[in-house]
CSV table of C-alpha atoms in Angstrom, one decimal:
chain,number,residue,atom,x,y,z
T,1,MET,CA,2.0,12.5,-11.2
T,2,THR,CA,-0.1,14.0,-8.4
T,3,THR,CA,1.5,15.9,-5.6
T,4,ALA,CA,0.6,15.8,-1.9
T,5,ARG,CA,-0.6,19.4,-2.2
T,6,GLN,CA,-3.1,18.4,-4.9
T,7,ILE,CA,-4.4,15.5,-2.7
T,8,VAL,CA,-4.8,17.8,0.3
T,9,THR,CA,-6.5,20.6,-1.6
T,10,ARG,CA,-9.0,18.1,-3.2
T,11,ALA,CA,-9.7,16.5,0.1
T,12,LEU,CA,-10.5,19.9,1.7
T,13,LYS,CA,-12.9,20.6,-1.2
T,14,LEU,CA,-14.6,17.2,-0.7
T,15,VAL,CA,-15.2,18.0,2.9
T,16,MET,CA,-16.4,21.5,1.7
T,17,PHE,CA,-13.8,23.4,3.8
T,18,THR,CA,-12.7,25.2,0.7
T,19,ALA,CA,-14.7,26.2,-2.3
T,20,GLU,CA,-13.9,25.5,-6.0
T,21,GLY,CA,-11.0,27.7,-7.1
T,22,GLU,CA,-10.1,28.5,-3.5
T,23,THR,CA,-6.6,27.7,-2.1
T,24,PRO,CA,-6.3,26.6,1.5
T,25,SER,CA,-4.2,28.6,3.9
T,26,ALA,CA,-0.6,27.5,4.6
T,27,GLU,CA,-1.6,26.4,8.1
T,28,THR,CA,-4.7,24.4,6.9
T,29,ALA,CA,-2.6,22.8,4.2
T,30,ASP,CA,0.1,21.8,6.8
T,31,ASP,CA,-2.6,20.3,9.1
T,32,ALA,CA,-4.1,18.4,6.2
T,33,LEU,CA,-0.6,17.2,5.2
T,34,ALA,CA,0.0,16.0,8.7
T,35,ALA,CA,-3.2,14.0,8.6
T,36,LEU,CA,-2.2,12.5,5.2
T,37,ASN,CA,1.1,11.4,6.6
T,38,SER,CA,-0.6,9.9,9.6
T,39,LEU,CA,-3.1,8.1,7.3
T,40,MET,CA,-0.2,6.6,5.3
T,41,ALA,CA,1.7,5.6,8.4
T,42,SER,CA,-1.4,3.8,9.6
T,43,TRP,CA,-1.5,1.8,6.4
T,44,HIS,CA,2.0,0.7,6.8
T,45,ASN,CA,1.4,-0.3,10.4
T,46,ASN,CA,-1.5,-2.4,9.2
T,47,GLY,CA,0.6,-4.4,6.7
T,48,LEU,CA,-0.1,-2.4,3.5
T,49,LEU,CA,3.0,-2.4,1.3
T,50,VAL,CA,2.2,0.9,-0.4
T,51,PHE,CA,5.5,2.6,-0.3
T,52,TYR,CA,8.6,1.7,-2.3
T,53,PRO,CA,11.6,3.5,-3.6
T,54,PRO,CA,10.6,5.9,-6.4
T,55,GLY,CA,11.9,4.7,-9.8
T,56,SER,CA,12.5,1.2,-8.5
T,57,ASN,CA,11.3,-2.0,-10.3
T,58,TRP,CA,8.9,-3.1,-7.5
T,59,LEU,CA,9.0,-6.9,-7.1
T,60,GLY,CA,7.1,-7.4,-3.8
T,61,GLU,CA,8.3,-9.9,-1.2
T,62,TRP,CA,12.0,-10.8,-1.2
T,63,LYS,CA,12.7,-14.3,-2.6
T,64,LYS,CA,15.6,-16.7,-2.3
T,65,ASN,CA,17.4,-17.9,-5.5
T,66,TYR,CA,16.1,-15.0,-7.5
T,67,VAL,CA,18.2,-12.9,-9.9
T,68,TYR,CA,17.9,-9.2,-8.8
T,69,ALA,CA,19.1,-6.3,-10.8
T,70,VAL,CA,20.2,-2.9,-9.6
T,71,GLY,CA,17.1,-0.8,-8.8
T,72,ASP,CA,14.8,-3.8,-8.0
T,73,GLY,CA,12.7,-3.0,-4.9
T,74,VAL,CA,11.6,-5.7,-2.4
T,75,ASN,CA,9.9,-5.9,1.0
T,76,ARG,CA,11.0,-8.1,3.8
T,77,ASN,CA,9.6,-8.1,7.4
T,78,GLY,CA,7.8,-4.8,6.9
T,79,ALA,CA,10.8,-2.9,5.6
T,80,THR,CA,11.5,-1.9,2.0
T,81,TYR,CA,14.9,-2.3,0.3
T,82,SER,CA,16.4,-1.3,-3.1
T,83,CYS,CA,19.0,-3.6,-4.8
T,84,SER,CA,22.3,-1.8,-5.1
T,85,VAL,CA,24.3,-4.7,-6.6
T,86,ALA,CA,23.0,-7.2,-9.2
T,87,HIS,CA,23.1,-10.7,-7.7
T,88,THR,CA,21.3,-14.0,-7.3
T,89,SER,CA,19.7,-14.0,-3.8
T,90,SER,CA,20.7,-16.4,-1.1
T,91,ALA,CA,20.5,-16.6,2.7
T,92,ASN,CA,23.8,-14.7,2.8
T,93,ASP,CA,22.3,-11.5,1.4
T,94,MET,CA,18.8,-11.6,2.9
T,95,PRO,CA,17.8,-8.0,3.4
T,96,GLY,CA,17.9,-6.8,7.0
T,97,SER,CA,19.0,-10.0,8.7
T,98,SER,CA,22.1,-11.6,7.1
T,99,PRO,CA,25.6,-10.3,7.9
T,100,ASN,CA,26.2,-9.2,4.2
T,101,TRP,CA,22.8,-7.7,3.3
T,102,GLY,CA,24.2,-4.1,3.2
T,103,ASP,CA,26.6,-5.1,0.4
T,104,TYR,CA,23.6,-5.9,-1.9
T,105,TRP,CA,20.6,-3.8,-0.5
T,106,THR,CA,19.9,-0.3,0.6
T,107,LEU,CA,17.2,0.2,3.2
T,108,TYR,CA,14.5,2.6,1.9
T,109,ALA,CA,13.7,4.9,4.8
T,110,GLU,CA,10.2,6.3,4.5
T,111,THR,CA,10.1,10.0,5.3
T,112,PRO,CA,7.0,12.1,5.8
T,113,MET,CA,5.7,13.7,2.6
T,114,THR,CA,6.0,17.4,2.0
T,115,LEU,CA,3.3,19.3,0.0
T,116,ASN,CA,5.5,19.1,-3.1
T,117,SER,CA,6.2,15.4,-2.8
T,118,THR,CA,4.9,13.1,-5.6
T,119,PHE,CA,2.1,10.9,-4.2
T,120,PRO,CA,3.3,7.3,-4.2
T,121,LEU,CA,0.1,5.6,-5.4
T,122,ASP,CA,-1.1,5.5,-9.0
T,123,ALA,CA,-4.0,7.6,-10.3
T,124,SER,CA,-6.5,4.8,-9.8
T,125,HIS,CA,-6.3,5.3,-6.1
T,126,GLU,CA,-6.2,9.1,-5.9
T,127,ARG,CA,-10.0,9.7,-5.5
T,128,GLY,CA,-10.2,7.1,-2.8
T,129,VAL,CA,-7.3,8.6,-0.9
T,130,GLN,CA,-8.8,12.1,-1.2
T,131,ALA,CA,-12.1,10.8,0.3
T,132,LEU,CA,-10.2,8.9,3.1
T,133,LEU,CA,-8.3,12.1,4.0
T,134,ALA,CA,-11.6,14.1,3.8
T,135,VAL,CA,-13.1,11.7,6.4
T,136,ASP,CA,-10.1,12.2,8.6
T,137,LEU,CA,-10.1,16.0,8.2
T,138,ALA,CA,-13.8,16.6,8.8
T,139,PRO,CA,-13.7,16.3,12.7
T,140,MET,CA,-10.8,18.8,12.8
T,141,PHE,CA,-13.1,21.4,11.2
T,142,ASN,CA,-16.4,20.2,12.9
T,143,ILE,CA,-17.8,19.3,9.5
T,144,GLU,CA,-20.3,16.5,8.8
T,145,VAL,CA,-19.1,14.1,6.0
T,146,SER,CA,-21.6,13.4,3.3
T,147,PRO,CA,-22.7,9.8,2.6
T,148,LEU,CA,-21.2,10.1,-0.9
T,149,VAL,CA,-17.8,10.9,0.5
T,150,MET,CA,-18.1,8.1,3.1
T,151,ARG,CA,-18.9,5.7,0.2
T,152,MET,CA,-15.9,7.0,-1.8
T,153,ALA,CA,-13.7,6.5,1.2
T,154,ALA,CA,-14.9,2.9,1.7
T,155,ASP,CA,-14.4,2.2,-2.0
T,156,GLY,CA,-10.9,3.8,-1.8
T,157,MET,CA,-9.8,1.7,1.2
T,158,ASN,CA,-11.1,-1.5,-0.4
T,159,GLY,CA,-9.1,-0.7,-3.6
T,160,ILE,CA,-6.0,0.0,-1.7
T,161,TYR,CA,-6.3,-3.1,0.5
T,162,GLY,CA,-7.1,-5.2,-2.6
T,163,GLN,CA,-3.9,-4.1,-4.3
T,164,TYR,CA,-1.4,-3.6,-1.5
T,165,PHE,CA,-2.4,-5.9,1.4
T,166,LYS,CA,0.1,-8.8,1.6
T,167,VAL,CA,-1.9,-12.0,1.5
T,168,PRO,CA,0.1,-15.0,2.8
T,169,GLU,CA,0.5,-17.8,0.3
T,170,ALA,CA,-1.8,-20.8,1.0
T,171,ALA,CA,0.0,-23.9,2.2
T,172,SER,CA,-1.1,-27.3,1.0
T,173,ASP,CA,-0.3,-30.8,2.3
T,174,PRO,CA,0.3,-33.2,-0.7
T,175,GLY,CA,0.0,-36.1,1.7
T,176,ILE,CA,-3.7,-35.6,2.1
T,177,THR,CA,-5.7,-37.6,-0.4
T,178,ARG,CA,-9.4,-37.8,-1.0
T,179,MET,CA,-11.6,-40.7,-1.4
T,180,PRO,CA,-13.4,-40.9,-4.8
T,181,SER,CA,-16.7,-40.3,-3.0
T,182,GLN,CA,-15.3,-36.9,-1.7
T,183,ILE,CA,-14.6,-35.5,-5.1
T,184,TRP,CA,-17.0,-33.0,-6.6
T,185,PRO,CA,-19.5,-33.5,-8.2
T,186,TYR,CA,-21.1,-35.7,-5.7
T,187,SER,CA,-23.4,-38.3,-7.1
T,188,ILE,CA,-26.8,-37.3,-5.8
T,189,PRO,CA,-29.7,-39.6,-6.6
T,190,SER,CA,-32.6,-38.0,-8.3
T,191,VAL,CA,-35.8,-37.5,-6.4
T,192,SER,CA,-38.9,-38.8,-8.1
């Protein structure tokens, strides 16, 4: 697993603040880490469900009448919870809102990363995060970002949004019916 220090160091190399084989100063690394924590907080504020308890079996959105095991991780109303007691979910143990939720769930409090923290995203997103961080860091050092890094950052953000942005389930109305003439393929007379 990649550490925050590795992400920060690679981002500083992408923006050409440090050269290959060079290590950033402690002050520069701390500033870049603060920018990384700020970037990740902005994702969470925009509805990206990127963070979950390490080692948990991530299941996404909490569901009623679902059998949860100890260590299952869920999201509900923007907060993340880890199951502490195996149970079948009901309105009585809905994380964060029912009176008994604390008997079944533990709130996962997101804390800022340190340089030695393991980065919470999988390896497929590392390059994009490094580029996104490089774009955020460039103005701090009065450095122009290359078009390649900008493209990598855009691809990285698209990948993260594609995997972690919560898309609401589509609702359908079974009472709506279609006339046979409204069903595809339409019969189109041929033109002679």
